[in-house]
Amino acid sequence: MTDKLIIFDTTLRDGEQSPGASMNQDEKLRIATALERMHVDIIEAGFPAASPGDFAAVEAVARLVKDSAVCGLARTLDGDIDRAGEALKDAAAPRIHTFLATSPIHMRDKLRMTPDEVVEAAVRAVKRALRYTDDVEFSPEDAGRSETDFLCRVIEAVIAAGARTVNIPDTVGYALPHRFGALIQTLRERVPNSDKAIFSVHCHNDLGLAVANSLAAVDHGARQVECTINGLGERAGNAALEEIVMAMRTRKDEFSCEARVDSTQLVPCSRLVSTITGFPVQPNKAIVGINAFAHEAGIHQDGVLKSRETYEIMRAEDVGWSANRMVLGKHSGRNAFRSRLEQLGIELASAEELNDAFARFKDLADKKHEIFDDDLQALVTDSRLEGENERFKLLTLKVCSETGETPLARITLSVDGEEKSAEAEGSGPVDAAFKAIETEVKSDCDLLLYSVNNITSGTDSQGEVTVRVEKGGHIANGQGADTDIVIASAKAYLNALNKILRPVVRTHPQV
Ligand code: KIV
Ligand code: ZN
């Protein structure tokens, strides 16, 4: 009989720890909905003690999600555990994940705690978490560099205290597959009560080995893998969920367990996370990169046409690469629009949101003949970005650009509800538009990233722009979409400014 491999997604927690990937509550809810639709077993929704905003986001995810367990991270501090317990109180299946470092370097230089104190604090934290839920996970942080004897001692103690899952993190991405697999086996063999808990792994990708290490661990008895969509996460990221799932499925001949996620949701979910975080997916990224199923070389194309198995080990449609269907046109009505959004899993919260999205759809259909699924996704994202509480909104933009002339932008904005106009020249139309915005907003931010992607093919495609700005150590991403890429750019810049000028102060769980 095949065991179940538990997929624990930490896109909303470890993924969000990537500099610049922070998400607001609405964005987290949209990703959580997509993860639930994919049948991910556990969603780590955040670190509730980080800030009131993080607490509220975990609470909102816990209320919304019914079919996946929802987890909150907590250090071993009483206050952290209580915050996690409170944030999860409405979850259908709450889990508290508490952690404490066990490597000599972390205990000595970061925690300044003795090994005895670490064991005591870990046990105390697990017991306190059990006041809120019987589903408690413990992670010995930096397990990959911890001494095996001490790891065995800590793990035995937390299992005896009631932890149902023991997660072994390779926090700094230092492990090698054969050694990491052997470590999992050793722990399972040497810890006397190891059969009372599920062993999990959480691998970072600093050496590009996060997926390989996770699979080696599964091969040696781990039954939970912590991973993120697109491999998002601290530094080089975490193990990529899509790669773990498809490696297990494609090579099921090699594994005695299987993940039960719906793989057709992998590409849509990857795109959603990429759009929200502003982290593009590299074209040659396994499974979800745009080239992952493209056959450039003539000899490959010939082979694939004769028999797809010659060069394809997976089917594009099994991971969610459907033809980008033309669904609607300018004569489509509100019902057709709403029902296509429903089929795409996009839920609009209110009649106003539907009205607004439908008005934008009609607008777009006037400019663009054929509206594809991806256009609809972008359109809804765009209307959500321009929420009512935003300080800056784009009202009008006019750009003059001519061969041999300096581009000029004239912009009208709503700033805190007041209409303001400005103009500026720039080295190109986008530069002029940003400078015109700065004339009014005076944000003094540094622009770290500016990128444009076409949402569909063809010159009438909408352009989707991502910008990343920095001010005083805070980083924010902004997005905007429009068939006019200068307008899309201005929307993206304003979206980023709306976020950066209201920075959120949060505690990092691991520092
Ligand atoms: O990488 C890590 O060690 C973590 C822990 C909090 C599990 O993210
Ligand atoms: Zn981590």
Coordinates of N, CA and C in Angstrom, one line a residue, residues 168-340:
I168 N 12.5 18.5 10.1 CA 14.0 18.6 10.1 C 14.3 19.7 9.0
P169 N 14.7 20.9 9.5 CA 15.0 21.9 8.5 C 16.5 22.0 8.1
D170 N 16.7 22.1 6.9 CA 18.1 22.4 6.4 C 18.0 23.9 6.2
T171 N 18.1 24.6 7.3 CA 17.8 26.1 7.3 C 18.7 26.9 6.4
V172 N 20.0 26.5 6.2 CA 20.9 27.2 5.4 C 21.3 26.6 4.1
G173 N 20.5 25.5 3.8 CA 20.8 24.9 2.5 C 22.1 24.2 2.3
Y174 N 22.6 23.6 3.4 CA 24.0 23.1 3.5 C 24.1 21.6 3.2
A175 N 22.9 20.9 3.3 CA 22.9 19.4 3.2 C 23.2 18.9 1.8
L176 N 23.6 17.7 1.7 CA 23.7 17.0 0.4 C 22.8 15.8 0.5
P177 N 22.2 15.5 -0.7 CA 21.1 14.5 -0.7 C 21.4 13.2 0.1
H178 N 22.6 12.5 -0.2 CA 22.8 11.2 0.4 C 23.0 11.4 1.9
R179 N 23.6 12.5 2.4 CA 23.7 12.6 3.8 C 22.4 13.0 4.5
F180 N 21.6 13.8 3.8 CA 20.4 14.3 4.4 C 19.4 13.1 4.5
G181 N 19.4 12.3 3.5 CA 18.5 11.0 3.5 C 19.0 10.2 4.7
A182 N 20.3 10.0 4.8 CA 20.8 9.1 5.9 C 20.5 9.7 7.2
L183 N 20.5 11.1 7.4 CA 20.2 11.7 8.6 C 18.7 11.3 9.1
I184 N 17.8 11.4 8.1 CA 16.4 11.1 8.4 C 16.3 9.7 8.9
Q185 N 17.0 8.8 8.2 CA 16.9 7.4 8.5 C 17.5 7.2 10.0
T186 N 18.6 7.8 10.2 CA 19.2 7.7 11.6 C 18.3 8.2 12.6
L187 N 17.7 9.3 12.4 CA 16.8 9.9 13.4 C 15.6 8.9 13.7
R188 N 15.0 8.4 12.6 CA 13.9 7.5 12.8 C 14.3 6.2 13.5
E189 N 15.5 5.8 13.3 CA 16.0 4.6 13.9 C 16.4 4.8 15.4
R190 N 17.0 5.9 15.6 CA 17.6 6.1 17.0 C 16.7 6.8 18.0
V191 N 15.7 7.5 17.5 CA 14.8 8.2 18.5 C 13.8 7.1 18.9
P192 N 13.8 6.8 20.2 CA 12.9 5.6 20.7 C 11.4 5.8 20.3
N193 N 10.9 7.0 20.4 CA 9.5 7.2 20.2 C 9.2 7.7 18.8
S194 N 10.1 7.5 17.8 CA 10.0 8.1 16.5 C 8.7 7.7 15.8
D195 N 8.2 6.5 16.1 CA 6.9 6.1 15.5 C 5.7 6.8 15.9
K196 N 5.8 7.7 16.9 CA 4.7 8.5 17.4 C 4.5 9.8 16.6
A197 N 5.5 10.1 15.7 CA 5.4 11.4 15.0 C 5.7 11.2 13.5
I198 N 5.2 12.1 12.7 CA 5.5 12.1 11.3 C 6.8 12.9 11.1
F199 N 7.7 12.4 10.4 CA 8.9 13.2 10.1 C 8.7 14.0 8.8
S200 N 9.1 15.3 8.9 CA 8.9 16.2 7.9 C 10.3 16.8 7.5
V201 N 10.4 17.4 6.3 CA 11.6 18.1 6.0 C 11.3 19.5 5.4
H202 N 12.3 20.4 5.5 CA 12.1 21.8 5.1 C 13.5 22.2 4.6
C203 N 13.7 22.1 3.3 CA 15.0 22.3 2.7 C 15.1 23.7 2.0
H204 N 16.2 24.4 2.3 CA 16.5 25.6 1.5 C 17.5 25.3 0.4
N205 N 17.5 26.2 -0.6 CA 18.0 25.9 -1.9 C 19.4 26.6 -2.1
D206 N 20.1 26.9 -1.1 CA 21.3 27.7 -1.3 C 22.3 27.0 -2.2
L207 N 22.3 25.7 -2.2 CA 23.2 25.0 -3.2 C 22.4 24.4 -4.3
G208 N 21.2 24.8 -4.5 CA 20.4 24.3 -5.6 C 19.9 22.9 -5.3
L209 N 19.9 22.4 -4.0 CA 19.7 21.0 -3.7 C 18.4 20.8 -2.9
A210 N 17.6 21.8 -2.8 CA 16.4 21.7 -1.9 C 15.5 20.6 -2.3
V211 N 15.2 20.5 -3.6 CA 14.3 19.4 -4.0 C 15.0 18.0 -3.9
A212 N 16.2 17.9 -4.3 CA 16.9 16.7 -4.2 C 17.0 16.2 -2.8
N213 N 17.3 17.1 -1.9 CA 17.4 16.8 -0.4 C 16.1 16.3 0.1
S214 N 15.0 17.0 -0.3 CA 13.7 16.6 0.2 C 13.3 15.2 -0.3
L215 N 13.6 14.9 -1.6 CA 13.3 13.6 -2.2 C 14.1 12.5 -1.5
A216 N 15.4 12.8 -1.2 CA 16.2 11.8 -0.5 C 15.6 11.5 0.9
A217 N 15.1 12.6 1.5 CA 14.5 12.4 2.8 C 13.2 11.5 2.7
V218 N 12.4 11.8 1.7 CA 11.2 11.0 1.5 C 11.6 9.5 1.3
D219 N 12.6 9.3 0.5 CA 13.1 8.0 0.3 C 13.5 7.3 1.6
H220 N 13.9 8.1 2.6 CA 14.3 7.5 3.9 C 13.2 7.6 4.9
G221 N 12.0 7.8 4.5 CA 10.9 7.8 5.5 C 10.3 9.1 5.9
A222 N 10.7 10.2 5.4 CA 10.0 11.5 5.7 C 8.6 11.4 5.0
R223 N 7.6 11.8 5.7 CA 6.2 11.7 5.1 C 5.6 13.1 5.0
Q224 N 6.3 14.2 5.3 CA 5.8 15.5 5.0 C 6.9 16.3 4.4
V225 N 6.6 17.1 3.3 CA 7.6 18.0 2.7 C 7.1 19.4 2.8
E226 N 7.9 20.3 3.3 CA 7.6 21.7 3.3 C 8.2 22.3 2.1
C227 N 7.3 23.1 1.4 CA 7.8 23.6 0.1 C 7.0 24.9 -0.2
T228 N 7.4 25.5 -1.3 CA 6.7 26.7 -1.7 C 6.4 26.7 -3.2
I229 N 5.4 27.5 -3.6 CA 5.2 27.7 -5.0 C 6.3 28.4 -5.6
N230 N 6.8 28.0 -6.8 CA 7.9 28.6 -7.5 C 9.2 28.6 -6.7
G231 N 9.3 27.8 -5.6 CA 10.5 27.7 -4.8 C 10.8 29.0 -4.1
L232 N 9.8 29.9 -3.9 CA 10.0 31.2 -3.2 C 10.5 30.9 -1.8
G233 N 11.2 31.8 -1.2 CA 11.6 31.7 0.2 C 12.9 32.4 0.5
E234 N 13.3 32.4 1.8 CA 14.5 33.1 2.2 C 15.7 32.8 1.3
R235 N 16.4 33.8 1.0 CA 17.6 33.7 0.1 C 17.3 33.0 -1.2
A236 N 17.9 31.8 -1.4 CA 17.7 31.1 -2.7 C 16.4 30.4 -2.7
G237 N 15.7 30.5 -1.6 CA 14.3 29.9 -1.6 C 14.2 28.5 -1.0
N238 N 13.0 27.9 -1.1 CA 12.7 26.6 -0.5 C 12.6 25.6 -1.6
A239 N 12.3 24.4 -1.3 CA 12.0 23.4 -2.3 C 10.8 23.8 -3.0
A240 N 10.8 23.6 -4.4 CA 9.6 24.1 -5.1 C 8.5 23.0 -5.1
L241 N 7.4 23.4 -4.7 CA 6.2 22.4 -4.6 C 6.0 21.7 -5.9
E242 N 6.0 22.5 -7.0 CA 5.6 21.9 -8.3 C 6.6 20.8 -8.7
E243 N 7.9 21.0 -8.3 CA 8.9 20.0 -8.6 C 8.8 18.8 -7.8
I244 N 8.5 19.0 -6.5 CA 8.4 17.8 -5.6 C 7.2 17.0 -6.1
V245 N 6.1 17.6 -6.3 CA 4.8 16.9 -6.7 C 5.1 16.1 -8.0
M246 N 5.7 16.8 -9.0 CA 5.8 16.1 -10.3 C 6.9 15.1 -10.3
A247 N 7.9 15.3 -9.5 CA 9.0 14.3 -9.4 C 8.4 13.0 -8.8
M248 N 7.6 13.2 -7.7 CA 7.0 12.0 -7.1 C 6.0 11.3 -8.0
R249 N 5.3 12.1 -8.8 CA 4.3 11.5 -9.7 C 4.9 10.8 -10.9
T250 N 5.9 11.5 -11.5 CA 6.5 11.0 -12.7 C 7.4 9.8 -12.4
R251 N 8.0 9.8 -11.2 CA 8.8 8.6 -10.8 C 8.2 7.9 -9.7
K252 N 6.9 7.6 -9.8 CA 6.2 6.9 -8.7 C 6.8 5.5 -8.6
D253 N 7.5 5.0 -9.6 CA 8.1 3.7 -9.5 C 9.2 3.7 -8.4
E254 N 9.7 4.8 -8.0 CA 10.8 4.9 -7.1 C 10.3 5.2 -5.7
F255 N 9.1 5.6 -5.5 CA 8.6 6.1 -4.2 C 7.5 5.2 -3.6
S256 N 7.5 5.1 -2.3 CA 6.4 4.2 -1.7 C 5.4 5.1 -1.1
C257 N 5.3 6.4 -1.5 CA 4.2 7.3 -1.0 C 3.9 8.2 -2.1
E258 N 2.7 8.8 -2.0 CA 2.3 9.8 -3.0 C 1.6 11.0 -2.5
A259 N 1.8 12.1 -3.2 CA 1.2 13.4 -2.8 C -0.2 13.4 -3.5
R260 N -1.2 13.9 -2.8 CA -2.5 13.9 -3.4 C -3.0 15.3 -3.9
V261 N -2.1 16.1 -4.3 CA -2.5 17.4 -4.8 C -2.9 17.3 -6.2
D262 N -3.8 18.3 -6.6 CA -4.3 18.3 -8.0 C -3.2 19.0 -8.9
S263 N -2.5 18.3 -9.6 CA -1.4 18.9 -10.4 C -1.8 19.8 -11.5
T264 N -3.1 19.8 -11.9 CA -3.5 20.7 -13.0 C -3.6 22.1 -12.4
Q265 N -3.5 22.3 -11.1 CA -3.5 23.6 -10.6 C -2.1 24.3 -10.4
L266 N -1.1 23.5 -10.8 CA 0.3 24.0 -10.6 C 0.6 25.2 -11.4
V267 N 0.3 25.2 -12.6 CA 0.7 26.4 -13.4 C -0.2 27.6 -13.0
P268 N -1.5 27.5 -12.9 CA -2.3 28.7 -12.5 C -1.8 29.2 -11.2
C269 N -1.4 28.3 -10.2 CA -1.0 28.8 -8.9 C 0.3 29.5 -9.0
S270 N 1.2 28.9 -9.8 CA 2.5 29.6 -10.0 C 2.4 31.0 -10.6
R271 N 1.5 31.1 -11.5 CA 1.3 32.4 -12.1 C 0.7 33.4 -11.1
L272 N -0.2 32.9 -10.3 CA -0.8 33.8 -9.3 C 0.3 34.3 -8.4
V273 N 1.1 33.4 -7.9 CA 2.1 33.8 -6.9 C 3.1 34.7 -7.6
S274 N 3.5 34.5 -8.8 CA 4.4 35.3 -9.5 C 3.8 36.7 -9.7
T275 N 2.6 36.8 -10.1 CA 1.9 38.1 -10.3 C 1.9 38.9 -9.0
I276 N 1.5 38.2 -7.9 CA 1.3 38.9 -6.6 C 2.6 39.4 -6.0
T277 N 3.6 38.5 -6.1 CA 4.9 38.9 -5.5 C 5.8 39.7 -6.4
G278 N 5.5 39.7 -7.7 CA 6.4 40.4 -8.6 C 7.7 39.6 -8.9
F279 N 7.7 38.3 -8.5 CA 8.9 37.5 -8.8 C 8.6 36.7 -10.0
P280 N 9.3 37.1 -11.2 CA 9.0 36.4 -12.4 C 9.5 34.9 -12.3
V281 N 8.9 34.0 -13.1 CA 9.3 32.6 -13.2 C 10.3 32.6 -14.3
Q282 N 11.5 32.0 -14.1 CA 12.4 32.0 -15.2 C 11.9 31.0 -16.3
P283 N 12.1 31.4 -17.6 CA 11.5 30.6 -18.7 C 11.8 29.1 -18.6
N284 N 13.1 28.8 -18.2 CA 13.4 27.3 -18.2 C 13.2 26.7 -16.8
K285 N 12.4 27.3 -16.0 CA 12.0 26.7 -14.7 C 11.3 25.4 -14.9
A286 N 11.7 24.3 -14.2 CA 11.0 23.0 -14.4 C 9.5 23.2 -14.1
I287 N 8.7 22.5 -14.8 CA 7.2 22.4 -14.7 C 6.5 23.7 -15.1
V288 N 6.8 24.8 -14.4 CA 6.0 26.0 -14.6 C 6.6 27.1 -15.4
G289 N 7.9 26.9 -15.9 CA 8.5 27.9 -16.8 C 7.9 27.8 -18.2
I290 N 7.8 29.0 -18.9 CA 7.1 29.0 -20.1 C 7.7 28.1 -21.2
N291 N 9.0 27.7 -21.0 CA 9.7 26.8 -21.9 C 9.7 25.4 -21.5
A292 N 9.1 25.1 -20.3 CA 9.2 23.8 -19.8 C 8.7 22.7 -20.7
F293 N 7.8 23.0 -21.6 CA 7.2 22.0 -22.5 C 7.4 22.4 -24.0
A294 N 8.3 23.4 -24.2 CA 8.5 23.9 -25.5 C 9.6 23.1 -26.2
H295 N 9.5 22.7 -27.4 CA 10.5 21.9 -28.1 C 11.1 22.8 -29.2
E296 N 12.3 23.3 -29.0 CA 12.9 24.2 -29.9 C 13.6 23.5 -31.0
A297 N 14.4 22.5 -30.6 CA 15.3 21.8 -31.6 C 14.4 21.0 -32.6
G298 N 14.7 21.1 -33.9 CA 13.8 20.5 -34.9 C 13.7 19.0 -34.6
I299 N 14.8 18.4 -34.2 CA 14.8 16.9 -34.1 C 13.9 16.5 -32.9
H300 N 13.8 17.4 -31.9 CA 12.9 17.1 -30.8 C 11.4 17.3 -31.3
Q301 N 11.2 18.3 -32.0 CA 9.8 18.6 -32.5 C 9.3 17.4 -33.3
D302 N 10.2 16.9 -34.2 CA 9.9 15.8 -35.1 C 9.5 14.6 -34.2
G303 N 10.4 14.3 -33.2 CA 10.1 13.2 -32.3 C 8.8 13.3 -31.6
V304 N 8.5 14.5 -31.1 CA 7.3 14.7 -30.3 C 6.1 14.5 -31.1
L305 N 6.2 15.0 -32.4 CA 5.0 14.8 -33.3 C 4.7 13.3 -33.6
K306 N 5.8 12.6 -33.7 CA 5.6 11.1 -34.0 C 5.1 10.4 -32.8
S307 N 5.7 10.7 -31.6 CA 5.3 10.1 -30.4 C 5.7 10.9 -29.2
R308 N 4.8 11.5 -28.5 CA 5.2 12.5 -27.5 C 6.2 12.0 -26.4
E309 N 6.1 10.7 -26.1 CA 7.0 10.2 -25.1 C 8.5 10.2 -25.5
T310 N 8.8 10.4 -26.8 CA 10.2 10.4 -27.2 C 11.0 11.5 -26.4
Y311 N 10.3 12.7 -26.2 CA 11.0 13.7 -25.4 C 10.2 14.3 -24.3
E312 N 9.0 13.8 -24.1 CA 8.2 14.4 -22.9 C 8.0 13.3 -21.9
I313 N 8.4 13.7 -20.6 CA 8.1 12.7 -19.5 C 6.9 13.0 -18.8
M314 N 6.3 14.2 -19.0 CA 5.1 14.6 -18.4 C 4.2 15.2 -19.5
R315 N 2.9 15.3 -19.2 CA 2.0 16.0 -20.2 C 1.7 17.4 -19.7
A316 N 1.9 18.3 -20.6 CA 1.7 19.7 -20.3 C 0.3 20.0 -19.6
E317 N -0.7 19.3 -20.1 CA -2.0 19.5 -19.6 C -2.2 19.0 -18.1
D318 N -1.3 18.0 -17.8 CA -1.4 17.5 -16.4 C -0.9 18.5 -15.3
V319 N -0.1 19.4 -15.8 CA 0.4 20.4 -14.8 C -0.3 21.8 -15.0
G320 N -1.3 21.8 -15.8 CA -2.2 23.0 -15.9 C -1.8 23.9 -17.1
W321 N -1.0 23.4 -18.0 CA -0.7 24.2 -19.2 C -1.9 24.0 -20.2
S322 N -3.0 24.7 -20.0 CA -4.1 24.5 -21.0 C -3.9 25.5 -22.1
A323 N -4.5 25.3 -23.2 CA -4.5 26.3 -24.3 C -5.1 27.6 -23.6
N324 N -4.5 28.7 -23.8 CA -5.1 29.9 -23.2 C -6.3 30.3 -24.0
R325 N -7.5 29.8 -23.5 CA -8.7 29.8 -24.3 C -9.2 31.2 -24.5
M326 N -9.7 31.5 -25.7 CA -10.4 32.7 -26.0 C -11.8 32.5 -25.5
V327 N -12.2 33.2 -24.5 CA -13.5 32.9 -23.9 C -14.5 33.9 -24.1
L328 N -14.2 35.2 -24.2 CA -15.2 36.2 -24.2 C -14.8 37.3 -25.2
G329 N -15.8 38.0 -25.7 CA -15.6 39.1 -26.6 C -16.5 40.2 -26.2
K330 N -16.5 41.3 -27.1 CA -17.2 42.5 -26.6 C -18.7 42.3 -26.5
H331 N -19.3 41.2 -27.1 CA -20.7 41.0 -27.0 C -21.1 40.1 -25.8
S332 N -20.1 39.6 -25.1 CA -20.4 38.7 -24.0 C -21.1 39.5 -22.8
G333 N -22.0 38.9 -22.2 CA -22.8 39.6 -21.1 C -22.2 39.3 -19.8
R334 N -22.8 39.9 -18.8 CA -22.4 39.8 -17.4 C -22.4 38.4 -16.9
N335 N -23.4 37.6 -17.3 CA -23.5 36.2 -16.8 C -22.4 35.3 -17.3
A336 N -22.1 35.5 -18.6 CA -21.0 34.7 -19.2 C -19.7 35.1 -18.5
F337 N -19.5 36.4 -18.3 CA -18.3 36.9 -17.6 C -18.2 36.3 -16.2
R338 N -19.3 36.4 -15.4 CA -19.2 35.9 -14.1 C -19.0 34.4 -14.1
S339 N -19.6 33.7 -15.0 CA -19.5 32.2 -14.9 C -18.0 31.8 -15.3
R340 N -17.4 32.6 -16.3 CA -16.0 32.2 -16.6 C -15.1 32.5 -15.4

